[in-house]
Amino acid sequence: MDTKEEGYLPPYTATVGHDELPRWGLHGNNDNGHGHHFHGYRRTMRRRARRIRAAVLLGVVLFIGYAHWRKAPTAATNITNGSLLSITKLEADLATCAALKSVPKSAPGAGRARNARYVDGKPATLIRNATVWTGEADASLSLSPEEIRAGKGLGWTTADVYIEHGLIQRVEASIDPSSLSPSSKLVTYDAHGRQLTAGIIDMHSHAGVDSLPELRGNDDTNELSSDITPYVRSKDGIQPLDHQIQVIKSGGVTTSLVLPGSGNNIGGEAFVIKHAVGKHQGRSELSIESLLAAPDALELRYIKMACGENAKRVYGKTGEHGPTSRLGEAWEFRHAFEQAAAYVQAQDDWCATAEAAATSSTGGDWSASLKTYLPRELEWDTLAGVLRGQVFVNTHCYTIPDLESFVGYTNEFHFNVRAFHHAHQTFLVPEVLNRTWGADKYGPPASALFADNMYYKAESQIASEYAGKILWDHGLTPVYVSDNPVLNAQHVLFEAAKAYKYGLPYHAALASVTTAPAERLGLGDRIGKIKPGFDADIAVWDSDPLSVGASPVQVWIDGNAQFDDPVELAKPASSPIVPDAKLASIPEEPIEVDGDVVFTGVTKILLESHEEAVQHASAPLTVAISKGEIVCVGVCEEHVAAAKSSKATLVELVDGHLTHAFTAFGSLLGLNEIDAESTTDNGGSGDVFSRAVDGLAFGGTKLTVAHRYGVTRAVSAPKFRGGFTHLGTSAGFLTGAANQLEEGAVFVSDAAVHYTLSLAAKHGSTPSISSAVGALRSKLLKATEAKKESDDDNDKYSESAFLRKVVAGDLPLVVTVHSADAIASLLNVKTEVEEASSSKIRLTILGGAESHLVADALAAAKVSVVLAPLNSYSTSWEQRRALTGAPLTNGTAVDVLVDAGVVVGIGLEEDWILRDLGLLAGIAYHNGGGRLSEKAALALVSSNIDSLLGLKKDSSFVVHEGSPLDINSRVKGVGNGLGKLTVFA
Ligand SMILES: *[C@@H]1O[C@H](CO)[C@@H](O)[C@H](O)[C@H]1NC(C)=O
Ligand SMILES: CC(=O)N[C@H]1CO[C@H](CO)[C@@H](O)[C@@H]1O
């Protein structure tokens, strides 16, 4: 996993020598302070002990050999050659020489009588009446490769799918059951016309090695004993019982490449698993071995490497050891490849000698010329496999220098790269990718990407949501991945859906999580398609897989249905998405218009103040704007005429939607530019209470993008300790303002008082949740006492002054907390303080992963909840009882809270989510079983946030083409009340 993140070590971990530490993957004993001297000494002692052991062992072996030889002198000539080497072993070594030369291409698919994972007696399955995406162009059309790439011959067709022996046997318009003669029971599944695809493939996951909820004892992501560890294997740490493996599958993901983390330049071997675990899910046993995707093609091997920020940050120690820079990393790589190359040479030389001797031998002892066995060093075996073309390379590289240097190594040492991962800048350098060694033969590396997760570290700062489209246009292959648990792999398909939203063709977006990763994994003849002879890995969806909120209703792995009693969401039947040609172009830079703008073709008004205009409308409406304010909604003849005579900017829409602008709550917008770069950060406040307004920084990438995506307002609180922790007062400001001196830029200087009761609170003077709750109660109770003469009383911005407003009910209290138990404690504190003050505290829970467990109590106490993330996936211990949704759970937190009558919002636990607020509301809307109207869903990211903070209604609005709740929407106009309109013409 990427070790990027803005996060910090959990409080229980030893302090390290950096002020910002990766949230994922690097915790544990990363004691950069003193560890290395100690390691050096220990290493010397270990080496000495090893040498002594080796000498003793050698003595014993020689003695046994000698004794054996004395006892059986007649056989001696055939046990050893002239150099006292075992002939049996030399013969085995000679056989190994052949294996060293074999280069696997891809796992054979067609022609298999049964899937190697088929367990005798498992039923055959007939899936009837599905709308199928086969993943392959119709062969009868004899299309050219260019036509196929353009998507010709690919589409949805109505078909039945017959599965037997773990393989797809038939895919036909209609299969007559009487034509089938399965050797075991036949199960029939009626898809009711719903969409069926191959199981989703996630080519970058740490499921199993970084089990959730994260616990130090379960973290086996990075082997941090050395920067170069090609010899370790992710499979040695995969926990089959990691619940996340099941959660991921509930998103239709059937196959994942489980990679070691990216802490090391060379991290170790990776393994492809399927998400069927144990006998109940169709395996013959419960084991790691039984997770492996292709037990009959274990010659396919994979390795993880990583360039860039991580290795230098993890290992570099000035004056002691590198790498401390990318320069040092390049040396680490080249030095490792040099040793592997020498090892390969030694083996090849031995094999050449042995093979020559064996073939020319005329009856004598062919092995007499061999003085040694075939050189074998486990340490370099995997890397040698890379140089032999046997091990598929997957490398984490973000930036141009990283990519270009790595492509340089491939040409210096002659190996190919299957994919660059976290490849945010590949879209800028297609020529460099095409220079990768072997690109002509094996294809250029794919780019494994997130759709819009960026800005979390310096190397992710230059990135584009249009990267997938741009790569595609250059003939390159984008693949969308989760880096689970960085993103919840359950929703890796959502990454592909967003790639479609950002211009990647629909068929290429589907390919990016099916056929493309299958091909890159060497499994392209087995998985990723619905085709006879392929593994029966299948998902049936409740809506188009690239639509917002798409969830499987059933998933099969190797022919076995995976969910006994899958929860099916109440959703209206829908037909597949018709690819929207309007998405194919990248929007031009927006223009700022202070004059008149007219939008025609507006079909929906979801802005309260203008709803009545819609009541009588029979045709699409017009929205006219002047000086950034809406001046007409309706027919607006005069405005249209003005626009037609070029007196106003005209934007013609087809399915225009007018909505409130979005409000970002809980993020660090305005307080940070690059999550992991403290220079760009307002700083973690530790225990120091401060006001966000005193640190607000305007301009910059995050705020510019926020404004463009209709997030006109942000309410941000100072960071307490690490990502998504808060202490101090939040400020509400306009994301599009130039600085805080601009009129209206800061619409509320102190929106709420924030505290944190998540795990991060366990630190310093509050080492436990109990002490943190106690400290907060004590502060609140103190604030209820009559105002006393004290030092800070003259400072109306002091913590105690703000707390007096909180207990008087004049200022909201927002507590960042996930655990249901901590929330329960907080509710008790609230009651107690209210008794003391005789007024009500306006409390909001921020985070709230487990808030659904106390939904009724929250509703009764009139406490609102801002979910961040919208759908937690139990990343941390305090979130472990989160609901991950259908088909595993009946609804998620938002459904339970809404049903209980709690006012709910959706917040941002990381800033990059700013592009997705409308889509997150869309998930709540589409998967809410009708409990939320479109307006109510949009309120989750706009008016609900405003009302729970007691903010005035503002005049911000957004004009979208399409519904912001749907995947094909684009922002066309943003008005934030500062007199101008941002227009995408
Ligand atoms: C397939 O399902 C659709 C939707 O439920 C239904 O209208 C249609 O009649 C079904 N077709 C068959 C052949 O069962
Ligand atoms: C005793 C015995 O097995 N001798 C064999 C040793 O190996 C040579 C050549 O490989 C054979 O010809 C002998 O019969």
CSV table of C-alpha atoms in Angstrom, one decimal, residues 147-448:
chain,number,residue,atom,x,y,z
A,147,GLU,CA,-12.1,-0.8,-34.1
A,148,ILE,CA,-12.1,-3.1,-31.1
A,149,ARG,CA,-10.1,-0.6,-29.1
A,150,ALA,CA,-12.7,2.0,-30.1
A,151,GLY,CA,-15.3,-0.2,-28.5
A,152,LYS,CA,-16.9,-1.5,-31.7
A,153,GLY,CA,-18.6,-4.9,-31.2
A,154,LEU,CA,-18.7,-4.5,-27.4
A,155,GLY,CA,-22.0,-4.0,-25.7
A,156,TRP,CA,-24.7,-5.4,-23.5
A,157,THR,CA,-26.6,-8.5,-24.7
A,158,THR,CA,-29.3,-10.6,-23.2
A,159,ALA,CA,-28.0,-14.0,-22.5
A,160,ASP,CA,-28.0,-17.1,-20.3
A,161,VAL,CA,-24.8,-18.3,-18.7
A,162,TYR,CA,-24.1,-21.9,-18.0
A,163,ILE,CA,-21.4,-22.9,-15.4
A,164,GLU,CA,-20.1,-26.3,-14.7
A,165,HIS,CA,-16.9,-27.6,-13.1
A,166,GLY,CA,-16.1,-24.1,-12.1
A,167,LEU,CA,-15.9,-22.9,-15.7
A,168,ILE,CA,-18.2,-20.9,-17.9
A,169,GLN,CA,-19.4,-23.4,-20.4
A,170,ARG,CA,-22.0,-21.6,-22.5
A,171,VAL,CA,-23.0,-18.0,-23.0
A,172,GLU,CA,-26.0,-18.0,-25.3
A,173,ALA,CA,-29.1,-15.9,-26.0
A,174,SER,CA,-31.2,-18.7,-24.5
A,175,ILE,CA,-30.1,-22.0,-23.0
A,176,ASP,CA,-32.7,-24.7,-22.9
A,177,PRO,CA,-32.2,-26.5,-19.5
A,178,SER,CA,-33.1,-29.8,-21.2
A,179,SER,CA,-30.0,-29.4,-23.3
A,180,LEU,CA,-27.8,-29.6,-20.2
A,181,SER,CA,-26.6,-32.8,-18.6
A,182,PRO,CA,-24.6,-31.7,-15.5
A,183,SER,CA,-22.7,-34.3,-13.6
A,184,SER,CA,-24.0,-32.8,-10.4
A,185,LYS,CA,-27.1,-30.9,-9.3
A,186,LEU,CA,-28.2,-28.0,-11.4
A,187,VAL,CA,-29.0,-24.7,-9.7
A,188,THR,CA,-30.9,-22.1,-11.7
A,189,TYR,CA,-30.5,-18.4,-10.9
A,190,ASP,CA,-32.9,-15.9,-12.5
A,191,ALA,CA,-31.1,-12.6,-13.1
A,192,HIS,CA,-34.4,-10.8,-14.1
A,193,GLY,CA,-32.7,-9.0,-16.9
A,194,ARG,CA,-30.1,-7.4,-14.6
A,195,GLN,CA,-26.5,-6.7,-15.7
A,196,LEU,CA,-23.9,-9.4,-15.4
A,197,THR,CA,-20.2,-8.8,-15.7
A,198,ALA,CA,-17.0,-10.8,-15.0
A,199,GLY,CA,-15.9,-10.4,-11.4
A,200,ILE,CA,-14.0,-7.2,-10.8
A,201,ILE,CA,-10.2,-7.5,-10.6
A,202,ASP,CA,-8.2,-5.2,-8.3
A,203,MET,CA,-4.6,-5.1,-9.3
A,204,HIS,CA,-3.4,-3.3,-6.2
A,205,SER,CA,-4.5,-4.5,-2.9
A,206,HIS,CA,-3.2,-5.1,0.6
A,207,ALA,CA,-6.2,-7.1,1.7
A,208,GLY,CA,-5.1,-9.8,4.1
A,209,VAL,CA,-1.7,-8.4,4.8
A,210,ASP,CA,-3.1,-5.2,6.2
A,211,SER,CA,-6.2,-6.6,7.9
A,212,LEU,CA,-8.9,-4.4,9.1
A,213,PRO,CA,-9.5,-3.0,11.6
A,214,GLU,CA,-5.8,-2.1,11.7
A,215,LEU,CA,-4.0,-3.6,14.6
A,216,ARG,CA,-0.2,-3.5,15.1
A,217,GLY,CA,-0.2,-7.3,15.5
A,218,ASN,CA,-2.0,-7.9,12.2
A,219,ASP,CA,0.0,-5.4,10.1
A,220,ASP,CA,2.2,-7.4,7.7
A,221,THR,CA,2.3,-4.9,4.9
A,222,ASN,CA,6.0,-3.9,4.7
A,223,GLU,CA,9.1,-5.9,5.6
A,224,LEU,CA,11.1,-3.0,6.9
A,225,SER,CA,14.3,-4.8,7.9
A,226,SER,CA,15.9,-3.7,4.7
A,227,ASP,CA,15.1,-1.5,1.7
A,228,ILE,CA,15.8,-4.3,-0.8
A,229,THR,CA,13.7,-7.3,0.1
A,230,PRO,CA,12.8,-9.1,-3.1
A,231,TYR,CA,13.0,-12.4,-1.1
A,232,VAL,CA,9.9,-11.8,1.0
A,233,ARG,CA,6.4,-12.8,-0.1
A,234,SER,CA,3.1,-11.2,0.7
A,235,LYS,CA,1.5,-14.6,1.0
A,236,ASP,CA,3.4,-15.3,4.2
A,237,GLY,CA,1.2,-12.7,5.8
A,238,ILE,CA,-2.2,-13.0,4.2
A,239,GLN,CA,-4.9,-13.6,6.8
A,240,PRO,CA,-7.7,-15.5,5.1
A,241,LEU,CA,-10.0,-14.4,7.9
A,242,ASP,CA,-9.5,-10.7,7.3
A,243,HIS,CA,-13.1,-9.6,7.2
A,244,GLN,CA,-12.2,-7.0,4.6
A,245,ILE,CA,-11.7,-9.9,2.1
A,246,GLN,CA,-15.5,-10.5,2.3
A,247,VAL,CA,-16.3,-6.8,2.3
A,248,ILE,CA,-14.3,-6.3,-0.9
A,249,LYS,CA,-16.1,-9.2,-2.5
A,250,SER,CA,-19.4,-7.6,-1.6
A,251,GLY,CA,-18.4,-5.0,-4.2
A,252,GLY,CA,-18.2,-7.6,-6.9
A,253,VAL,CA,-14.4,-7.9,-6.6
A,254,THR,CA,-13.4,-11.6,-7.1
A,255,THR,CA,-9.7,-11.3,-7.7
A,256,SER,CA,-7.0,-9.1,-6.1
A,257,LEU,CA,-3.2,-8.8,-6.5
A,258,VAL,CA,-2.0,-8.7,-2.9
A,259,LEU,CA,1.2,-6.6,-3.0
A,260,PRO,CA,3.7,-5.9,-0.2
A,261,GLY,CA,3.7,-2.2,0.8
A,262,SER,CA,5.7,0.5,-0.8
A,263,GLY,CA,8.0,1.3,2.1
A,264,ASN,CA,10.8,-0.5,0.3
A,265,ASN,CA,12.4,0.2,-3.1
A,266,ILE,CA,12.0,-3.6,-3.7
A,267,GLY,CA,9.2,-4.8,-1.5
A,268,GLY,CA,8.8,-8.5,-2.3
A,269,GLU,CA,6.7,-11.0,-4.2
A,270,ALA,CA,3.0,-10.4,-4.7
A,271,PHE,CA,0.3,-13.0,-5.1
A,272,VAL,CA,-3.1,-13.1,-6.9
A,273,ILE,CA,-5.9,-14.3,-4.7
A,274,LYS,CA,-9.5,-14.9,-5.2
A,275,HIS,CA,-12.0,-13.8,-2.5
A,276,ALA,CA,-13.4,-17.3,-1.8
A,277,VAL,CA,-12.4,-18.3,1.7
A,278,GLY,CA,-12.8,-21.8,3.1
A,279,LYS,CA,-15.2,-24.7,2.4
A,280,HIS,CA,-18.4,-22.6,2.7
A,281,GLN,CA,-17.3,-20.5,-0.2
A,282,GLY,CA,-16.4,-23.4,-2.4
A,283,ARG,CA,-12.8,-24.1,-1.4
A,284,SER,CA,-11.5,-27.5,-0.4
A,285,GLU,CA,-10.0,-26.1,2.7
A,286,LEU,CA,-9.3,-23.0,4.7
A,287,SER,CA,-5.8,-21.9,3.8
A,288,ILE,CA,-3.7,-19.3,2.1
A,289,GLU,CA,-2.9,-21.8,-0.6
A,290,SER,CA,-6.5,-22.2,-1.4
A,291,LEU,CA,-6.9,-18.4,-1.9
A,292,LEU,CA,-4.3,-18.4,-4.8
A,293,ALA,CA,-6.1,-17.6,-8.0
A,294,ALA,CA,-4.3,-20.1,-10.3
A,295,PRO,CA,-3.0,-23.1,-8.4
A,296,ASP,CA,-2.2,-24.8,-11.7
A,297,ALA,CA,-0.2,-21.8,-13.0
A,298,LEU,CA,2.1,-21.0,-10.0
A,299,GLU,CA,4.9,-20.3,-12.5
A,300,LEU,CA,3.2,-16.9,-12.8
A,301,ARG,CA,5.0,-14.7,-10.3
A,302,TYR,CA,4.8,-11.0,-9.4
A,303,ILE,CA,6.9,-8.5,-7.5
A,304,LYS,CA,6.3,-5.1,-6.0
A,305,MET,CA,8.8,-2.3,-6.3
A,306,ALA,CA,8.4,1.4,-5.3
A,307,CYS,CA,10.2,4.6,-6.2
A,308,GLY,CA,9.9,8.0,-4.8
A,309,GLU,CA,9.1,9.5,-1.5
A,310,ASN,CA,8.6,6.4,0.7
A,311,ALA,CA,11.9,4.6,0.7
A,312,LYS,CA,14.0,7.7,1.4
A,313,ARG,CA,11.7,8.7,4.2
A,314,VAL,CA,11.7,5.3,5.7
A,315,TYR,CA,15.4,4.4,5.4
A,316,GLY,CA,17.4,7.5,4.8
A,317,LYS,CA,19.6,8.5,7.8
A,318,THR,CA,22.1,11.1,7.0
A,319,GLY,CA,25.7,9.9,7.4
A,320,GLU,CA,24.6,6.4,8.2
A,321,HIS,CA,22.7,4.8,5.3
A,322,GLY,CA,20.7,5.7,2.4
A,323,PRO,CA,18.6,6.2,0.5
A,324,THR,CA,18.1,9.8,1.6
A,325,SER,CA,17.2,10.9,-1.9
A,326,ARG,CA,15.9,9.7,-5.2
A,327,LEU,CA,19.6,9.6,-6.2
A,328,GLY,CA,20.3,7.1,-3.5
A,329,GLU,CA,17.2,5.1,-4.5
A,330,ALA,CA,18.4,4.8,-8.0
A,331,TRP,CA,21.7,3.3,-6.6
A,332,GLU,CA,19.8,0.9,-4.4
A,333,PHE,CA,17.8,-0.3,-7.4
A,334,ARG,CA,20.8,-0.6,-9.8
A,335,HIS,CA,23.0,-2.2,-7.1
A,336,ALA,CA,20.3,-4.8,-6.5
A,337,PHE,CA,19.8,-5.5,-10.2
A,338,GLU,CA,23.6,-5.7,-10.6
A,339,GLN,CA,23.8,-8.5,-8.0
A,340,ALA,CA,20.8,-10.3,-9.5
A,341,ALA,CA,22.4,-10.0,-12.9
A,342,ALA,CA,25.7,-11.5,-11.6
A,343,TYR,CA,23.7,-14.3,-10.0
A,344,VAL,CA,21.9,-15.0,-13.3
A,345,GLN,CA,25.3,-15.0,-15.1
A,346,ALA,CA,26.7,-17.5,-12.6
A,347,GLN,CA,23.8,-19.8,-13.0
A,348,ASP,CA,23.8,-19.5,-16.8
A,349,ASP,CA,27.6,-20.2,-16.9
A,350,TRP,CA,27.1,-23.3,-14.7
A,351,CYS,CA,24.2,-24.5,-16.9
A,352,ALA,CA,26.1,-24.0,-20.1
A,353,THR,CA,29.0,-26.1,-18.7
A,354,ALA,CA,26.7,-28.7,-17.3
A,355,GLU,CA,24.6,-28.9,-20.4
A,356,ALA,CA,27.6,-29.1,-22.6
A,357,ALA,CA,29.0,-31.9,-20.5
A,358,ALA,CA,25.8,-33.8,-20.4
A,359,THR,CA,25.3,-33.7,-24.1
A,360,SER,CA,28.8,-34.5,-25.1
A,361,SER,CA,29.3,-37.2,-22.5
A,362,THR,CA,29.9,-40.5,-24.0
A,363,GLY,CA,29.3,-42.9,-21.2
A,364,GLY,CA,31.8,-41.5,-18.7
A,365,ASP,CA,31.0,-39.3,-15.8
A,366,TRP,CA,29.4,-36.3,-17.4
A,367,SER,CA,29.5,-34.4,-14.2
A,368,ALA,CA,33.3,-34.7,-13.7
A,369,SER,CA,33.9,-31.3,-15.0
A,370,LEU,CA,31.6,-29.6,-12.5
A,371,LYS,CA,33.3,-28.3,-9.4
A,372,THR,CA,30.2,-26.9,-7.8
A,373,TYR,CA,26.5,-27.2,-7.7
A,374,LEU,CA,24.2,-24.8,-9.5
A,375,PRO,CA,24.6,-21.5,-7.7
A,376,ARG,CA,21.4,-20.9,-5.6
A,377,GLU,CA,20.7,-17.9,-3.4
A,378,LEU,CA,17.2,-17.5,-2.1
A,379,GLU,CA,18.0,-13.9,-1.5
A,380,TRP,CA,18.3,-13.2,-5.3
A,381,ASP,CA,16.1,-15.8,-6.7
A,382,THR,CA,13.0,-13.6,-7.2
A,383,LEU,CA,15.0,-10.7,-8.7
A,384,ALA,CA,16.8,-13.1,-11.0
A,385,GLY,CA,13.4,-14.2,-12.0
A,386,VAL,CA,12.6,-10.6,-12.9
A,387,LEU,CA,15.7,-10.5,-15.2
A,388,ARG,CA,14.7,-13.8,-16.7
A,389,GLY,CA,11.3,-12.4,-17.5
A,390,GLN,CA,9.6,-14.8,-15.2
A,391,VAL,CA,8.4,-12.4,-12.5
A,392,PHE,CA,5.9,-9.7,-13.5
A,393,VAL,CA,7.0,-6.3,-12.2
A,394,ASN,CA,4.5,-3.9,-10.6
A,395,THR,CA,6.1,-0.7,-9.5
A,396,HIS,CA,4.8,2.2,-7.5
A,397,CYS,CA,6.1,5.4,-9.3
A,398,TYR,CA,4.4,8.7,-9.3
A,399,THR,CA,6.6,11.3,-10.8
A,400,ILE,CA,8.5,12.0,-14.0
A,401,PRO,CA,11.9,11.4,-12.4
A,402,ASP,CA,10.7,8.2,-10.8
A,403,LEU,CA,9.2,6.9,-14.0
A,404,GLU,CA,12.1,7.9,-16.2
A,405,SER,CA,14.7,6.4,-13.9
A,406,PHE,CA,12.8,3.2,-13.6
A,407,VAL,CA,12.4,2.9,-17.3
A,408,GLY,CA,16.2,3.5,-17.4
A,409,TYR,CA,16.8,0.4,-15.2
A,410,THR,CA,14.6,-1.7,-17.4
A,411,ASN,CA,16.9,-0.8,-20.4
A,412,GLU,CA,20.1,-1.2,-18.4
A,413,PHE,CA,19.1,-4.7,-17.0
A,414,HIS,CA,16.6,-5.8,-19.6
A,415,PHE,CA,13.3,-6.5,-17.9
A,416,ASN,CA,9.7,-5.4,-18.6
A,417,VAL,CA,7.2,-3.7,-16.4
A,418,ARG,CA,3.6,-4.8,-16.3
A,419,ALA,CA,2.3,-1.7,-14.6
A,420,PHE,CA,3.3,1.5,-12.9
A,421,HIS,CA,1.1,2.0,-9.9
A,422,HIS,CA,0.2,5.3,-8.3
A,423,ALA,CA,1.1,6.4,-11.7
A,424,HIS,CA,-0.3,9.9,-11.4
A,425,GLN,CA,2.1,11.6,-13.8
A,426,THR,CA,2.2,8.9,-16.5
A,427,PHE,CA,-0.4,10.8,-18.5
A,428,LEU,CA,2.3,13.5,-19.0
A,429,VAL,CA,5.0,11.1,-20.3
A,430,PRO,CA,3.6,8.5,-22.7
A,431,GLU,CA,6.8,8.6,-24.7
A,432,VAL,CA,8.8,7.6,-21.6
A,433,LEU,CA,6.5,4.6,-20.9
A,434,ASN,CA,6.9,3.5,-24.5
A,435,ARG,CA,10.6,3.4,-24.0
A,436,THR,CA,10.3,0.6,-21.3
A,437,TRP,CA,12.4,-2.4,-22.2
A,438,GLY,CA,10.3,-5.0,-24.1
A,439,ALA,CA,7.4,-2.6,-24.7
A,440,ASP,CA,7.3,-3.7,-28.3
A,441,LYS,CA,6.9,-7.3,-27.3
A,442,TYR,CA,5.0,-7.2,-24.1
A,443,GLY,CA,3.2,-3.9,-24.5
A,444,PRO,CA,4.1,-0.7,-22.6
A,445,PRO,CA,3.3,-0.7,-18.8
A,446,ALA,CA,-0.3,0.0,-17.8
A,447,SER,CA,-0.9,2.8,-15.4
A,448,ALA,CA,-2.6,1.7,-12.2
